[in-house]
XYZ file of C-alpha atoms in Angstrom:
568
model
C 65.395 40.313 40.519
C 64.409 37.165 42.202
C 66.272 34.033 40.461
C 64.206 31.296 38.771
C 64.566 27.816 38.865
C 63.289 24.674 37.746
C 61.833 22.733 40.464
C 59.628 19.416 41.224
C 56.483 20.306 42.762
C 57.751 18.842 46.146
C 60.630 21.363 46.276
C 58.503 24.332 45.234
C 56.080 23.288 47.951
C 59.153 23.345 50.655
C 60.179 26.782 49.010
C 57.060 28.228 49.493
C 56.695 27.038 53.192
C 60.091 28.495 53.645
C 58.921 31.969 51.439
C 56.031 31.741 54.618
C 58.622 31.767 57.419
C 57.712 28.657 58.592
C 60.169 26.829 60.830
C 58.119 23.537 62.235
C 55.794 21.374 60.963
C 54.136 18.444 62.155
C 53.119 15.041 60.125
C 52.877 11.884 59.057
C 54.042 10.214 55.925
C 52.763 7.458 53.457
C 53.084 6.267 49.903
C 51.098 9.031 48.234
C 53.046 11.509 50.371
C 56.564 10.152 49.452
C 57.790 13.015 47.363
C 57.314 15.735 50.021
C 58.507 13.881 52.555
C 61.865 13.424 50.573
C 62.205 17.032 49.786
C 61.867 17.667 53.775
C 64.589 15.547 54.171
C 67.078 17.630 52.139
C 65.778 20.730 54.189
C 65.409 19.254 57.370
C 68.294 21.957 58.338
C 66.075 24.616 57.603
C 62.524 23.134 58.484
C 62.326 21.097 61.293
C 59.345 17.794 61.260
C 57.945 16.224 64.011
C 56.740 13.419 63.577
C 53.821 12.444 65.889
C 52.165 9.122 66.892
C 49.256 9.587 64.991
C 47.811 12.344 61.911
C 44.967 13.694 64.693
C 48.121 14.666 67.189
C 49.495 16.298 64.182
C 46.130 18.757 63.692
C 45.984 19.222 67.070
C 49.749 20.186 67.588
C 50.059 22.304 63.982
C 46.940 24.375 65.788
C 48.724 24.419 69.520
C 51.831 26.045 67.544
C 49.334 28.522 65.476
C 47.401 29.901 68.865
C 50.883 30.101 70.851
C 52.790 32.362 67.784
C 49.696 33.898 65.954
C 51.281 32.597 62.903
C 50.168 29.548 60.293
C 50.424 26.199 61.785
C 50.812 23.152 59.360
C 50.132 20.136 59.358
C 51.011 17.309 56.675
C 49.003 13.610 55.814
C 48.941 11.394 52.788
C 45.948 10.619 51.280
C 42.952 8.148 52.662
C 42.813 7.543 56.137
C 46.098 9.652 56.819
C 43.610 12.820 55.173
C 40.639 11.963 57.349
C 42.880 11.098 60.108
C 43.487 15.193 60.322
C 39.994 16.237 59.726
C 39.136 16.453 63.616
C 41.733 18.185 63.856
C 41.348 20.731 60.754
C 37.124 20.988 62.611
C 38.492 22.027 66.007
C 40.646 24.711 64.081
C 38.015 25.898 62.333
C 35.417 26.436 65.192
C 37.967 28.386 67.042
C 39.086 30.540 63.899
C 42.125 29.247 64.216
C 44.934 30.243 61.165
C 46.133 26.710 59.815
C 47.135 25.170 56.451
C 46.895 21.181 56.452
C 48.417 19.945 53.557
C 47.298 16.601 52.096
C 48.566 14.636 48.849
C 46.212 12.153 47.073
C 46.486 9.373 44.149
C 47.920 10.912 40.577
C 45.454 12.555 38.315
C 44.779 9.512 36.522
C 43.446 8.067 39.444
C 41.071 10.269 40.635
C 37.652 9.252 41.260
C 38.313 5.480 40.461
C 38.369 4.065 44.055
C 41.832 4.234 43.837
C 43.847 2.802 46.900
C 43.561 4.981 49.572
C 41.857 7.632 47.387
C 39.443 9.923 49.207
C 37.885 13.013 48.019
C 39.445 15.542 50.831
C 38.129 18.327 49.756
C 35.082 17.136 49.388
C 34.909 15.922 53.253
C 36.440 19.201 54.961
C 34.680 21.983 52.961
C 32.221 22.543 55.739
C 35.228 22.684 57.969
C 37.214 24.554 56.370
C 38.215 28.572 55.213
C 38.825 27.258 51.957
C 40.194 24.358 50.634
C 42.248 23.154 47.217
C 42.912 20.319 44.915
C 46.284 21.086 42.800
C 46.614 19.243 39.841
C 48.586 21.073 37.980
C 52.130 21.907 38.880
C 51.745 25.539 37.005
C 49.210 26.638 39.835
C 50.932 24.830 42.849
C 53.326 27.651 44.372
C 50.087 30.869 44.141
C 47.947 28.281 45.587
C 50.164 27.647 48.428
C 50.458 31.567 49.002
C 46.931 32.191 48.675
C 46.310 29.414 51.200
C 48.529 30.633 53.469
C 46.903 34.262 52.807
C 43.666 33.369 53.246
C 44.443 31.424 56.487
C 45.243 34.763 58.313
C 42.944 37.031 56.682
C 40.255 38.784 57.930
C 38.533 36.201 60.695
C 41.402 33.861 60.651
C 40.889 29.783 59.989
C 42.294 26.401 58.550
C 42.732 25.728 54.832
C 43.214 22.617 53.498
C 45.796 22.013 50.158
C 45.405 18.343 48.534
C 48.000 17.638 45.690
C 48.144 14.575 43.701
C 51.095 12.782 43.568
C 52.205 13.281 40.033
C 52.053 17.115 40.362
C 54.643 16.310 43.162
C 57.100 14.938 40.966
C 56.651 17.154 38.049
C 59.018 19.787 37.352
C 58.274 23.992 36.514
C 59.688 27.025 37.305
C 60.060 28.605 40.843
C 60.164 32.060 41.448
C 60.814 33.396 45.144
C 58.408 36.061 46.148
C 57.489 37.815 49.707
C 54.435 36.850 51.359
C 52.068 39.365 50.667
C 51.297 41.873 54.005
C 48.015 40.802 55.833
C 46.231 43.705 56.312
C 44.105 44.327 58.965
C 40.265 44.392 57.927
C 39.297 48.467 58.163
C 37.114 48.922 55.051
C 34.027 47.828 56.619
C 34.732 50.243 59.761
C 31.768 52.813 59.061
C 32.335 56.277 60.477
C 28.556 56.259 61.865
C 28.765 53.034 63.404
C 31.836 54.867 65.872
C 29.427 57.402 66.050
C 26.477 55.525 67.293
C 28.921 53.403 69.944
C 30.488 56.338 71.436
C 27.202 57.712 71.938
C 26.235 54.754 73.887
C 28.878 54.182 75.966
C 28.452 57.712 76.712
C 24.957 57.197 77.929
C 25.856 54.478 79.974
C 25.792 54.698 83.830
C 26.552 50.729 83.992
C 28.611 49.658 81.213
C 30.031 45.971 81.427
C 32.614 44.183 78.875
C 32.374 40.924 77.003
C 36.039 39.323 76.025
C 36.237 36.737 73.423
C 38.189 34.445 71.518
C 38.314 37.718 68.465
C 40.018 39.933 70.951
C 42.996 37.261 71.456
C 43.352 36.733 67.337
C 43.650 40.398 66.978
C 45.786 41.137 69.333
C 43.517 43.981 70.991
C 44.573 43.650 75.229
C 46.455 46.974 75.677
C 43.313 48.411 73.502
C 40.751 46.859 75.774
C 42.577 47.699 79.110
C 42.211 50.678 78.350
C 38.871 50.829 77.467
C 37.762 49.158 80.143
C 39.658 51.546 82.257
C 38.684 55.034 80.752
C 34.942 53.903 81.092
C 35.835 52.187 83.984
C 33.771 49.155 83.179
C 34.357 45.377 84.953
C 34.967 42.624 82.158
C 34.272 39.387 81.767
C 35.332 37.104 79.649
C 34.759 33.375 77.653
C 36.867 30.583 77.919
C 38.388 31.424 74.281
C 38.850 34.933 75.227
C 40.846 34.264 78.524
C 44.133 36.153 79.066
C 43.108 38.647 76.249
C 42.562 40.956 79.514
C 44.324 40.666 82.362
C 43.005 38.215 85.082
C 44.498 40.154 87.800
C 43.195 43.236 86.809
C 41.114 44.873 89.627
C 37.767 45.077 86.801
C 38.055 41.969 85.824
C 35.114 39.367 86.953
C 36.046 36.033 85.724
C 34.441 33.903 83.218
C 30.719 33.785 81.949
C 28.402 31.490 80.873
C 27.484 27.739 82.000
C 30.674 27.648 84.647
C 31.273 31.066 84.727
C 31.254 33.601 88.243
C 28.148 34.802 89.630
C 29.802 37.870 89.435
C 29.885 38.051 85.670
C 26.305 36.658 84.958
C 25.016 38.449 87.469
C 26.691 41.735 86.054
C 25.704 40.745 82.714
C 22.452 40.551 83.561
C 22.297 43.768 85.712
C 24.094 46.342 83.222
C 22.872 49.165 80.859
C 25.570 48.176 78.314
C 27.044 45.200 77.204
C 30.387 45.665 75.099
C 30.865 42.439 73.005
C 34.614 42.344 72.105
C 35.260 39.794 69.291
C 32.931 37.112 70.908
C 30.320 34.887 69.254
C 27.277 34.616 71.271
C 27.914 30.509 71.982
C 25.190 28.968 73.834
C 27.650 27.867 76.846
C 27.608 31.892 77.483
C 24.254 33.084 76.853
C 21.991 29.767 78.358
C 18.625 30.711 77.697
C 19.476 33.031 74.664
C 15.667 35.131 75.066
C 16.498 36.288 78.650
C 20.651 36.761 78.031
C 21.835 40.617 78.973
C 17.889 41.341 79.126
C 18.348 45.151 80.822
C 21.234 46.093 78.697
C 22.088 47.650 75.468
C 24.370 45.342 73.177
C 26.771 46.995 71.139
C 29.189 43.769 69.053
C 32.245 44.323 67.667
C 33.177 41.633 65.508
C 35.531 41.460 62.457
C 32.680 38.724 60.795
C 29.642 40.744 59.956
C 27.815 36.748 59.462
C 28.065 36.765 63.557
C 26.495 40.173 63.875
C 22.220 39.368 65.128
C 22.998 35.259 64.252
C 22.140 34.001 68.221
C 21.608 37.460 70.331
C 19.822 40.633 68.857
C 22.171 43.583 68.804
C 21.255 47.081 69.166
C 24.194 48.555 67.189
C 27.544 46.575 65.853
C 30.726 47.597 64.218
C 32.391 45.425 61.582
C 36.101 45.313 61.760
C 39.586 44.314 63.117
C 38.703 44.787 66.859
C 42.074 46.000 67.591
C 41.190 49.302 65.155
C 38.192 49.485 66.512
C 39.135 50.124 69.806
C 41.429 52.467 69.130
C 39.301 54.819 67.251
C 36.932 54.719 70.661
C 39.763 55.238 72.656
C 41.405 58.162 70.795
C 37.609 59.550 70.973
C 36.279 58.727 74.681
C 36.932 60.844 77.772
C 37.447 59.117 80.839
C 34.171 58.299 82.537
C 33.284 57.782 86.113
C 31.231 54.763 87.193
C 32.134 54.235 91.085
C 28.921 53.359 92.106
C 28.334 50.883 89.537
C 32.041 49.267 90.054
C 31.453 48.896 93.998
C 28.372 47.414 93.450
C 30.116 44.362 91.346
C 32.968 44.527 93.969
C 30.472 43.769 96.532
C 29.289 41.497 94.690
C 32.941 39.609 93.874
C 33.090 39.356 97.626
C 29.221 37.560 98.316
C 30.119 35.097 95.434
C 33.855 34.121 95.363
C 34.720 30.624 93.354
C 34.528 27.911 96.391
C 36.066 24.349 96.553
C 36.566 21.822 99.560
C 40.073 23.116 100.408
C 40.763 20.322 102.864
C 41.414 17.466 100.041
C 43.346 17.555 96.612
C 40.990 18.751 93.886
C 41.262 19.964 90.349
C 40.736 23.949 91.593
C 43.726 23.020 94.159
C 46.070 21.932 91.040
C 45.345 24.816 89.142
C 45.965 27.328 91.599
C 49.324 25.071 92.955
C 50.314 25.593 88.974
C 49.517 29.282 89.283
C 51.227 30.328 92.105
C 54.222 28.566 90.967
C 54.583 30.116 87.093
C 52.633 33.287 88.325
C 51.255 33.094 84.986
C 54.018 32.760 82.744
C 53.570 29.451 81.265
C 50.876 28.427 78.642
C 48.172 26.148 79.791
C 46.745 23.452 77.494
C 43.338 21.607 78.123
C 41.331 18.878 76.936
C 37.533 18.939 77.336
C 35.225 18.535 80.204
C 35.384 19.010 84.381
C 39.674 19.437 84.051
C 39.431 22.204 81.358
C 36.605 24.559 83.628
C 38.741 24.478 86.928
C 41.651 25.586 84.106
C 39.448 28.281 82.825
C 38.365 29.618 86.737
C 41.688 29.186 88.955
C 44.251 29.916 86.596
C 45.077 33.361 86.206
C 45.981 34.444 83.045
C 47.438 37.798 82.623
C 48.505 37.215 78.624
C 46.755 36.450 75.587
C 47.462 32.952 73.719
C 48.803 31.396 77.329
C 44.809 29.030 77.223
C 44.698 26.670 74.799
C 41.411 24.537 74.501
C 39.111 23.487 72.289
C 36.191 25.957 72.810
C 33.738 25.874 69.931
C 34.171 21.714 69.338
C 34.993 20.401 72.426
C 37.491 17.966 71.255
C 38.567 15.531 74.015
C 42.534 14.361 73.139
C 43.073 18.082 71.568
C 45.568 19.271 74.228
C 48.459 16.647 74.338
C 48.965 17.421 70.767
C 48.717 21.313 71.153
C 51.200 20.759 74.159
C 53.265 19.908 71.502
C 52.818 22.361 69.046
C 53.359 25.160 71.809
C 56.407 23.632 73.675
C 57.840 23.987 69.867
C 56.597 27.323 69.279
C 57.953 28.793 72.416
C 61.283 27.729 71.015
C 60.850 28.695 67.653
C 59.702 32.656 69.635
C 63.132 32.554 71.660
C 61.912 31.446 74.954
C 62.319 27.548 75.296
C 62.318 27.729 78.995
C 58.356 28.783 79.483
C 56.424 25.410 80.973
C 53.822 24.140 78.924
C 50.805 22.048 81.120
C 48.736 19.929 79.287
C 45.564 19.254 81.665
C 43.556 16.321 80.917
C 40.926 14.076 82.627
C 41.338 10.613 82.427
C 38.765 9.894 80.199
C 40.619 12.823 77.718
C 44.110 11.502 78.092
C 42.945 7.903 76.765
C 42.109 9.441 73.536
C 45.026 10.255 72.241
C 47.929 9.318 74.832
C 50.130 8.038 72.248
C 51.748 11.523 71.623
C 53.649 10.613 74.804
C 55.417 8.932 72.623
C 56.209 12.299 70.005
C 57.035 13.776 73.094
C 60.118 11.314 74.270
C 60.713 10.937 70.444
C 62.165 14.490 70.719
C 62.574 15.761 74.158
C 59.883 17.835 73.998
C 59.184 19.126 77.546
C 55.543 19.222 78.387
C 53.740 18.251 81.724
C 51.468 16.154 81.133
C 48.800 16.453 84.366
C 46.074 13.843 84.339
C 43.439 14.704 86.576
C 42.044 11.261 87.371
C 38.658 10.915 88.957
C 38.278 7.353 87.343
C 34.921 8.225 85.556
C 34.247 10.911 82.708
C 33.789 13.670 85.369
C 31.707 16.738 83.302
C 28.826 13.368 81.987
C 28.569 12.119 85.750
C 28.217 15.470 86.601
C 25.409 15.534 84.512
C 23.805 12.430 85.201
C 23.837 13.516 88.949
C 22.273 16.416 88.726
C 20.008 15.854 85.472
C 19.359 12.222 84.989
C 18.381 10.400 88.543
C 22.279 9.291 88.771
C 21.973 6.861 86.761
C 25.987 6.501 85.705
C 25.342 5.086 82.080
C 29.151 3.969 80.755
C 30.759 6.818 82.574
C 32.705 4.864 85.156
C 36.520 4.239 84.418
C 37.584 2.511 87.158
C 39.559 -0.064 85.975
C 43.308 -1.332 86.104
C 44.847 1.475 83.783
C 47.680 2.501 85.302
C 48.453 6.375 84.120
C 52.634 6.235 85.552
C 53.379 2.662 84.334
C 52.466 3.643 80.535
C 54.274 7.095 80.476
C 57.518 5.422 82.016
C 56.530 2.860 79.027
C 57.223 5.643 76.641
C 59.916 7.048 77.997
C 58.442 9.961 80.024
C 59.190 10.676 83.880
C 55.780 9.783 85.968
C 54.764 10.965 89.217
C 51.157 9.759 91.238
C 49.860 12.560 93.929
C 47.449 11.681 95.935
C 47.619 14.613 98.931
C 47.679 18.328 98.438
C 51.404 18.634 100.287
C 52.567 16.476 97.726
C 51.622 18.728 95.003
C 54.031 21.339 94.913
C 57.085 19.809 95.212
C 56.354 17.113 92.274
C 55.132 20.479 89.599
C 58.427 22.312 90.817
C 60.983 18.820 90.426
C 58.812 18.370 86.815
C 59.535 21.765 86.149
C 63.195 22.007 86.354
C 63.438 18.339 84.921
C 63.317 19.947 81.512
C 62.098 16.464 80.014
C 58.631 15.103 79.097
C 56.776 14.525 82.589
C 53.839 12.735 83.583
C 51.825 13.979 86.945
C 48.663 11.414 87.635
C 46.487 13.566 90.121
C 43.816 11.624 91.826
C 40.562 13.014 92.690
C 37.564 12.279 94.133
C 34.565 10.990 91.301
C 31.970 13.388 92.534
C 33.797 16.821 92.643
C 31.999 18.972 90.904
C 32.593 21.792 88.646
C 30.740 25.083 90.149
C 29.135 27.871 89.108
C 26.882 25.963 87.058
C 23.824 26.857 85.097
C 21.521 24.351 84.667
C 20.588 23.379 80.586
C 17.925 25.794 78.791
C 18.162 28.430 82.624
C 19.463 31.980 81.690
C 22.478 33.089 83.179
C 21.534 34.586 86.444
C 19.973 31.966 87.271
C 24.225 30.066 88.097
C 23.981 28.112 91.564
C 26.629 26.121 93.333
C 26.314 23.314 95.933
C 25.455 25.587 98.417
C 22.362 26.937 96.479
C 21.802 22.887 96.726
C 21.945 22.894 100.552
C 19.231 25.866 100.555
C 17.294 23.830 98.433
């Protein structure tokens, strides 16, 4: 029988994190704050803190280290600005379902709701953004509100939870009884026997099936499951940006990304097939563009564990509710293998018309990726902020695994992936393999925001390159403005005296400028080995641009490039 023991609330918190298996988290303390932050000290042995430059970094980094493991990442603030500090953070989590538990302490009861200093009504502010959230104040209900948090966080379609607790119930004392975390079950109740039915019949039917890959498939864990789907109906697949590496990017069916900068290849197969598989993806408006003409000649079957996503921005024709991984393995077991030639050489033919194309004679942002690529052969995880940078990431970067992209996709949070460079370099130690290179890719318009984790990085050691792709202006808005708004380059020019090297050697890092392609490769491989925070300033020219590209309110098929612009 477990042992009891009489506890503050600050231990029973650390108890329960340790009860959770967690190993790193990431914060930032203050006065109302104190208590935990002392009981982390006497476990510092068995929990390991990093703290970062700033409470955002900390959000961002507790939700690199959740999509690198699959597990909880947390996160810690005090209350007021250190709270609200996280809450971009705890929004770009929650857009990407992504499991994390950001734990906040405000002012004692007493205080509550008297414009305390540095009171603010957390909960209050992230319950749109959040799973679920809590206020604990009362010790008695502290430890099964940390389980339940933790619980709820990985549940079902996963997502952050936020835990405020007021100071006092820090410092009070109650018993503490160990328990193990309850199992998270997969979610199988709502799989309905004629749903299967109905799907297999379709995908039976089908002469030209095609398959959809999102962000659900990587969260469930479902890529042997969909190879060989994919394979056994011998469909091509596409995929979004959150559901890259979920299927292989090498594999001979698969067609790259879709939507605003996806291939031509995968809108135009979208667009052309009988049957459109939707594997744990969300309909978001960056894939579908003009929503009324999206997949127009096609069936839709969606599997998605959220019925609330089922017919909410593209009219299905059937759906199944349910883990996606279980899913696909009832098809599987139930499918014979299907043959689809025709179909498959018609999408090979058309892989070869409409290849990804980029000016190969000057150093670009597709040249970087691919230089990273054929150097890690796709064993390292990639990290992105938002914008021109994170597309080129998305189409010449290969990835063959799941959780090896990590990017903001639903939010589009510039100054997320510093942070989450962080919480990934930590995670692949905390898995057993230290050595894997984490990239962070960033424009430098994204790297201003939130450059100071530089800083968290020397602090420790923490190995990440850092690549700033500098095109001195806010490359994805000018690419707008070119092409939409008469280029008129309203407060999108950055060219001033920054100089990207000078601050990282500031902090401590190792910095590197390239400026020519042959340069490239011989910096990433000497940043590589270095085993030590790096800093590689890539400059670009202002008007690369990112292509495919669909143009605002256009369906899909309608993607052009800039030699569609020559035609013209």
């Amino acid at each position: 029988m477990a042992e009891t023991r009489v506890l503050n609330g600050s231990e029973i918190l650390i108890e329960c994190l340790k009860e959770q298996g967690v190993k790193t988290v990431f914060g930032y303390p203050g006065g109302a704050i104190l208590n935990i932050y002392d009981a982390l000290y006497k476990h510092q042995d068995e929990i390991t803190h990093i703290l970062t430059s700033h409470e955002q970094g900390a959000s961002h980094a507790a939700d690199g280290y959740a999509r690198t493991t699959g597990k909880v990442g947390v996160c810690l603030a005090t209350s007021g600005p250190g709270a609200t500090n996280l809450v971009t953070g705890i929004a770009t989590a929650f857009m990407d379902s992504i499991p994390m538990v950001a734990i906040t302490c405000n002012v004692g009861v007493s205080l509550l709701g008297r414009d305390s200093f540095q009171e603010i009504d957390i909960t209050g502010v992230t319950m749109p953004i959040t799973k679920y959230n809590f206020i604990v104040k009362d010790i008695k209900k502290l430890a099964d509100t940390v389980r339940r948090a933790f619980t709820i966080a990985q549940s079902g379609r996963p997502g952050p939870v936020l835990i405020d607790i007021t100071k006092d119930v820090t410092a009070a004392e109650y018993e503490y009884t160990p328990q193990e975390p309850a199992p998270i079950e997969r979610q199988t109740d709502t799989i309905r026997e004629e749903d299967i039915e109905t799907a297999l019949e379709m995908i039976r039917k089908s002469q030209k099936p095609f398959i959809f890959v999102g962000g659900g498939a990587v969260l469930s864990g479902a890529s042997e499951e969909l190879k060989v789907l994919a394979h056994k109906i011998q469909a091509p697949v596409a995929d979004s940006l959150m559901g890259k590496g979920a299927f292989d990017g090498t594999d001979e069916l698969y067609t790259g990304m879709v939507g605003m900068h996806g291939t031509k290849t995968s809108n135009f197969g979208i667009s052309e097939c009988d049957l459109l598989i939707v594997a744990g993806a969300r309909f978001s408006d960056r894939v579908t563009g003009n929503a009324s003409k999206f997949a127009k000649n096609a069936k839709i079957l969606q599997i998605d564990v959220d019925p609330a996503e089922i017919n909410k921005n593209i009219h299905t024709h059937a759906s199944i509710i349910g883990d996606l991984k279980v899913v696909l393995r009832k098809l599987n077991a139930r499918l014979d293998p299907m043959n689809h030639e025709e179909w498959l050489q018609h999408v090979e033919r058309m892989k070869d018309m409409y290849p990804l194309r980029y000016d190969k004679t000057q150093l670009t942002g597709p040249f970087i990726m691919e230089t990273i690529d054929e150097l890690t052969k796709g064993d390292a995880v990639i990290c992105t902020e938002v914008g021109q940078h994170q597309m080129w990431a998305a189409q010449y970067y290969k990835y063959r695994k799941p959780r090896t992209l990590l990017t903001s996709g639903g939010l589009g949070t510039m100054g997320y992936g510093l942070g989450a460079s962080i919480g990934a370099k930590m995670a692949c130690g905390d898995m057993g393999h230290p050595d894997t290179p984490v990239f962070n890719i960033a424009g430098d318009g994204c790297f201003r925001m939130n450059m100071n984790e530089i800083a968290t990085a020397t602090r420790y050691n923490i190995p990440i390159i850092q690549v700033v792709v500098n095109n001195h202006v806010l490359g994805m808005v000018r690419q707008w403005q070119n092409l939409f708004y008469g280029k008129r380059y309203s407060h999108t020019v950055l060219n001033d005296a920054v100089d990207f090297v000078k601050l990282a050697e500031a902090m401590g890092a190792k910095a590197y400028r390239v400026t020519r392609q042959e340069d490239l490769k011989p910096v990433l491989e000497e940043a590589i080995a270095l085993q030590a925070p790096v800093l590689i300033e890539c400059q670009i020219n202002c008007d690369d641009k990112v292509y495919p590209m669909v143009s605002p309110g256009a369906p899909i098929q309608d993607a052009f490039d800039d030699t569609d612009l020559k035609i013209k």
